[in-house]
Short mmCIF file of C-alpha atoms and ligand atoms in Angstrom, two decimals:
data_model
loop_
_atom_site.label_atom_id
_atom_site.label_comp_id
_atom_site.label_asym_id
_atom_site.label_seq_id
_atom_site.Cartn_x
_atom_site.Cartn_y
_atom_site.Cartn_z
CA MET O 1 7.78 30.98 27.35
CA ASN O 2 6.87 28.05 25.82
CA LEU O 3 6.92 24.48 27.58
CA ILE O 4 7.29 21.86 25.14
CA TYR O 5 5.71 18.65 26.57
CA TYR O 6 3.95 15.52 26.38
CA PRO O 7 0.40 14.73 27.95
CA GLY O 8 1.09 13.08 31.31
CA ALA O 9 5.11 13.17 31.06
CA CYS O 10 7.42 14.64 33.66
CA SER O 11 6.99 17.81 32.39
CA LEU O 12 3.51 17.81 33.98
CA ALA O 13 5.71 19.65 36.93
CA ASP O 14 6.54 22.55 35.08
CA HIS O 15 3.10 23.04 34.08
CA ILE O 16 1.37 22.58 37.51
CA ALA O 17 4.26 24.95 38.60
CA LEU O 18 3.76 27.87 35.98
CA ILE O 19 -0.01 27.37 36.91
CA GLU O 20 0.88 27.75 40.51
CA THR O 21 3.14 30.82 40.37
CA GLY O 22 0.90 32.73 37.68
CA LEU O 23 3.75 33.21 35.31
CA SER O 24 2.40 33.40 31.60
CA TYR O 25 3.40 30.09 29.37
CA ARG O 26 2.50 28.53 25.90
CA LEU O 27 1.94 24.92 25.72
CA ILE O 28 3.16 23.21 22.65
CA SER O 29 2.97 19.44 22.31
CA ILE O 30 5.37 16.91 20.36
CA ASP O 31 4.31 13.80 18.72
CA HIS O 32 6.56 10.42 18.33
CA GLY O 33 7.99 11.96 15.41
CA LYS O 34 10.07 14.60 17.57
CA LYS O 35 7.73 17.19 15.44
CA THR O 36 6.46 19.89 17.67
CA GLY O 37 2.34 20.94 17.89
CA ASP O 38 3.90 24.17 15.55
CA GLY O 39 5.34 22.24 13.24
CA ARG O 40 9.03 22.22 14.03
CA ASP O 41 12.01 19.99 14.15
CA PHE O 42 12.29 19.34 18.17
CA LEU O 43 15.57 17.96 17.99
CA SER O 44 16.52 21.07 16.77
CA ILE O 45 15.28 23.01 19.85
CA ASN O 46 16.52 20.37 22.37
CA PRO O 47 19.23 17.88 20.41
CA LYS O 48 18.92 15.93 24.05
CA GLY O 49 15.33 14.63 22.50
CA TYR O 50 13.47 14.96 25.61
CA ILE O 51 10.72 17.08 27.58
CA PRO O 52 10.45 19.16 29.56
CA THR O 53 11.98 22.35 27.21
CA LEU O 54 11.42 25.70 28.04
CA GLU O 55 11.65 28.43 25.58
CA LEU O 56 12.06 31.73 27.03
CA GLU O 57 11.18 35.09 25.09
CA ASP O 58 14.43 35.46 23.69
CA GLY O 59 14.80 32.19 22.35
CA THR O 60 17.01 30.82 25.16
CA VAL O 61 16.24 27.26 26.03
CA LEU O 62 16.29 25.40 29.01
CA THR O 63 16.13 21.57 29.87
CA GLU O 64 16.45 19.42 32.51
CA ASN O 65 13.51 19.08 35.13
CA GLN O 66 15.04 20.70 38.10
CA VAL O 67 16.79 23.46 36.02
CA ILE O 68 13.28 24.23 34.73
CA LEU O 69 11.56 24.10 37.90
CA ASN O 70 14.24 26.32 39.30
CA TYR O 71 14.31 28.79 36.83
CA ILE O 72 10.40 29.32 37.41
CA ALA O 73 10.73 29.23 40.53
CA GLU O 74 13.49 32.14 40.94
CA LYS O 75 11.56 34.17 37.93
CA SER O 76 8.22 34.11 39.91
CA GLY O 77 9.90 34.41 43.56
CA LYS O 78 7.20 31.23 44.43
CA LEU O 79 7.36 27.45 45.53
CA LEU O 80 11.14 27.89 46.75
CA PRO O 81 11.92 29.50 50.23
CA GLY O 82 14.50 32.17 49.14
CA ASP O 83 17.19 30.83 51.58
CA GLY O 84 17.71 28.59 55.04
CA ILE O 85 17.46 25.31 55.54
CA LEU O 86 14.02 24.45 53.79
CA ARG O 87 15.21 25.84 50.54
CA TRP O 88 18.13 23.21 50.21
CA ARG O 89 15.59 20.47 51.08
CA VAL O 90 13.49 21.64 48.36
CA LEU O 91 16.90 21.22 46.23
CA GLU O 92 17.34 18.08 47.94
CA ALA O 93 14.44 16.31 47.54
CA LEU O 94 14.23 17.23 43.77
CA ALA O 95 17.70 15.69 43.18
CA PHE O 96 16.72 12.82 44.84
CA MET O 97 13.29 12.08 43.03
CA SER O 98 14.91 12.69 39.63
CA SER O 99 18.40 10.36 40.48
CA GLU O 100 16.67 7.70 42.26
CA ILE O 101 12.75 7.61 41.05
CA HIS O 102 12.62 9.02 38.05
CA SER O 103 15.11 7.28 36.46
CA ARG O 104 13.88 3.58 37.98
CA TYR O 105 11.03 4.04 36.38
CA GLN O 106 12.63 3.12 33.05
CA PRO O 107 12.22 -0.65 33.43
CA PHE O 108 8.02 0.39 33.06
CA PHE O 109 8.17 2.77 30.85
CA ARG O 110 10.58 0.35 28.33
CA ASP O 111 9.18 -3.00 29.40
CA PHE O 112 12.93 -4.51 30.34
CA PRO O 113 13.18 -7.97 31.71
CA GLU O 114 11.27 -9.04 34.87
CA PRO O 115 14.64 -9.18 36.90
CA GLU O 116 15.33 -5.61 36.26
CA LYS O 117 11.62 -4.84 36.93
CA GLU O 118 12.23 -6.40 40.53
CA ARG O 119 15.61 -4.18 41.27
CA ALA O 120 13.83 -1.71 40.42
CA ARG O 121 10.89 -2.32 42.55
CA GLY O 122 13.27 -2.33 45.46
CA LYS O 123 14.60 0.58 45.16
CA LEU O 124 11.69 2.46 44.79
CA ALA O 125 9.83 0.73 47.38
CA GLN O 126 13.47 2.57 49.66
CA ALA O 127 13.13 5.64 48.01
CA PHE O 128 9.36 5.91 48.37
CA ALA O 129 9.45 4.92 52.16
CA ILE O 130 11.82 8.12 52.39
CA LEU O 131 10.04 10.61 51.08
CA ALA O 132 6.94 9.32 52.93
CA ASP O 133 8.92 9.73 56.30
CA GLN O 134 10.19 13.13 55.08
CA MET O 135 6.36 14.48 54.72
CA GLY O 136 5.11 12.81 58.12
CA ASP O 137 1.87 14.66 58.91
CA LYS O 138 2.84 17.81 56.87
CA THR O 139 0.72 18.96 54.31
CA PHE O 140 3.24 19.16 51.58
CA LEU O 141 6.92 17.21 51.65
CA VAL O 142 8.99 20.00 52.91
CA SER O 143 7.09 22.15 54.88
CA ASP O 144 3.18 22.95 55.00
CA GLU O 145 3.64 25.66 52.22
CA MET O 146 3.80 23.93 48.71
CA THR O 147 7.32 24.08 46.72
CA ILE O 148 8.53 22.97 43.34
CA ALA O 149 9.24 19.79 44.94
CA ASP O 150 5.11 18.95 45.77
CA CYS O 151 5.27 19.40 41.90
CA TYR O 152 7.64 16.89 40.75
CA LEU O 153 6.20 14.59 43.27
CA PHE O 154 3.08 14.59 42.31
CA TRP O 155 4.13 13.47 38.33
CA VAL O 156 6.38 10.89 40.30
CA LEU O 157 3.04 9.55 42.32
CA ILE O 158 0.92 9.93 38.98
CA VAL O 159 3.48 7.58 37.48
CA ALA O 160 3.98 5.19 40.50
CA PRO O 161 0.90 2.39 39.74
CA ARG O 162 2.86 1.22 36.75
CA SER O 163 5.54 0.14 38.73
CA GLY O 164 3.60 -2.16 40.85
CA VAL O 165 4.81 -0.78 44.29
CA GLU O 166 2.39 0.13 46.99
CA LEU O 167 2.50 3.88 48.02
CA PRO O 168 2.63 4.30 51.84
CA GLU O 169 0.13 6.27 53.21
CA ALA O 170 1.84 9.61 53.58
CA LEU O 171 2.61 9.94 50.01
CA ALA O 172 -1.01 8.57 48.98
CA ARG O 173 -2.79 10.96 51.06
CA SER O 174 -0.52 13.67 49.44
CA PHE O 175 -1.72 12.39 45.97
CA ASP O 176 -5.26 12.57 46.64
CA HIS O 177 -4.40 16.01 48.71
CA MET O 178 -2.32 17.77 44.87
CA ARG O 179 -4.78 15.83 42.85
CA ALA O 180 -7.57 18.14 44.34
CA LEU O 181 -5.66 21.60 43.80
CA PRO O 182 -7.18 23.74 41.49
CA SER O 183 -3.81 24.22 39.53
CA VAL O 184 -2.97 20.19 39.35
CA ILE O 185 -7.21 19.95 37.88
CA ARG O 186 -6.33 22.88 35.39
CA ALA O 187 -2.91 21.25 34.47
CA LEU O 188 -4.17 17.74 33.85
CA ALA O 189 -7.20 19.16 32.17
CA GLU O 190 -5.16 21.48 29.52
CA GLU O 191 -3.16 18.00 28.89
CA GLY O 192 -6.39 16.56 27.83
CA LEU O 193 -5.92 14.09 30.66
CA GLY O 194 -9.23 15.13 32.79
N1 GSH U 201 17.46 14.03 32.50
C1 GSH U 201 15.63 14.95 32.11
C2 GSH U 201 15.16 13.35 31.58
C3 GSH U 201 13.76 13.89 31.32
C4 GSH U 201 13.01 12.75 30.93
O1 GSH U 201 13.44 11.52 30.89
N2 GSH U 201 11.71 13.07 29.89
C5 GSH U 201 11.15 11.68 29.18
C6 GSH U 201 9.66 11.94 29.63
S1 GSH U 201 9.21 11.98 31.30
C7 GSH U 201 11.05 11.99 27.91
O2 GSH U 201 11.24 12.94 27.14
N3 GSH U 201 11.84 10.95 27.15
C8 GSH U 201 11.38 10.78 25.80
C9 GSH U 201 12.57 9.92 25.08
O3 GSH U 201 13.54 9.42 25.97
O4 GSH U 201 12.58 9.80 23.92
C10 GSH U 201 14.84 15.85 33.24
O5 GSH U 201 15.56 15.20 34.43
O6 GSH U 201 14.35 16.66 32.40
#
């Protein structure tokens, strides 16, 4: 399958998940003119125009980070508990990070006016506190086993400094732990981010 990505963007979560699960993948970058690294018009692949975008071997295209992460987990049988409450906690954490954190990074990506940034900082601080509480002293967000929620969390934590909101200790610890994992080191290197 092809993962269409920008270096360091939220597609990093899917990239880490692909490496962790051992599924085979090809990385295809896109440029700012929405041209793919293999010379195609990105909008004709994903009219939404954003990454991550996953192209399956039969040409089917999947979009939306939460869905792509779920697909990787289902396909590999890894990074998502098969049943029980922990499965729902993983999906809950993904939805929370997508709607309450990722979308609140927009003012910092696009340089919105300061009052909007300040409002976003307040909401982000609350959301980080909730995740830190959930993390507690566990190794990963939901349990002591890594899940797709941790792949997304790592990207969320990479971007956090752009907002100027300080990370609670449990999240700073998670970031240090995650960035030392072989899958994360490899994903960053493959995206040219060393
Ligand atoms: N709803 C999408 C949002 C993905 C998204 O915001 N991707 C950003 C990169 S992190 C993007 O492609 N931005 C390019 C643009 O908005 O033109 C998802 O959850 O996958």
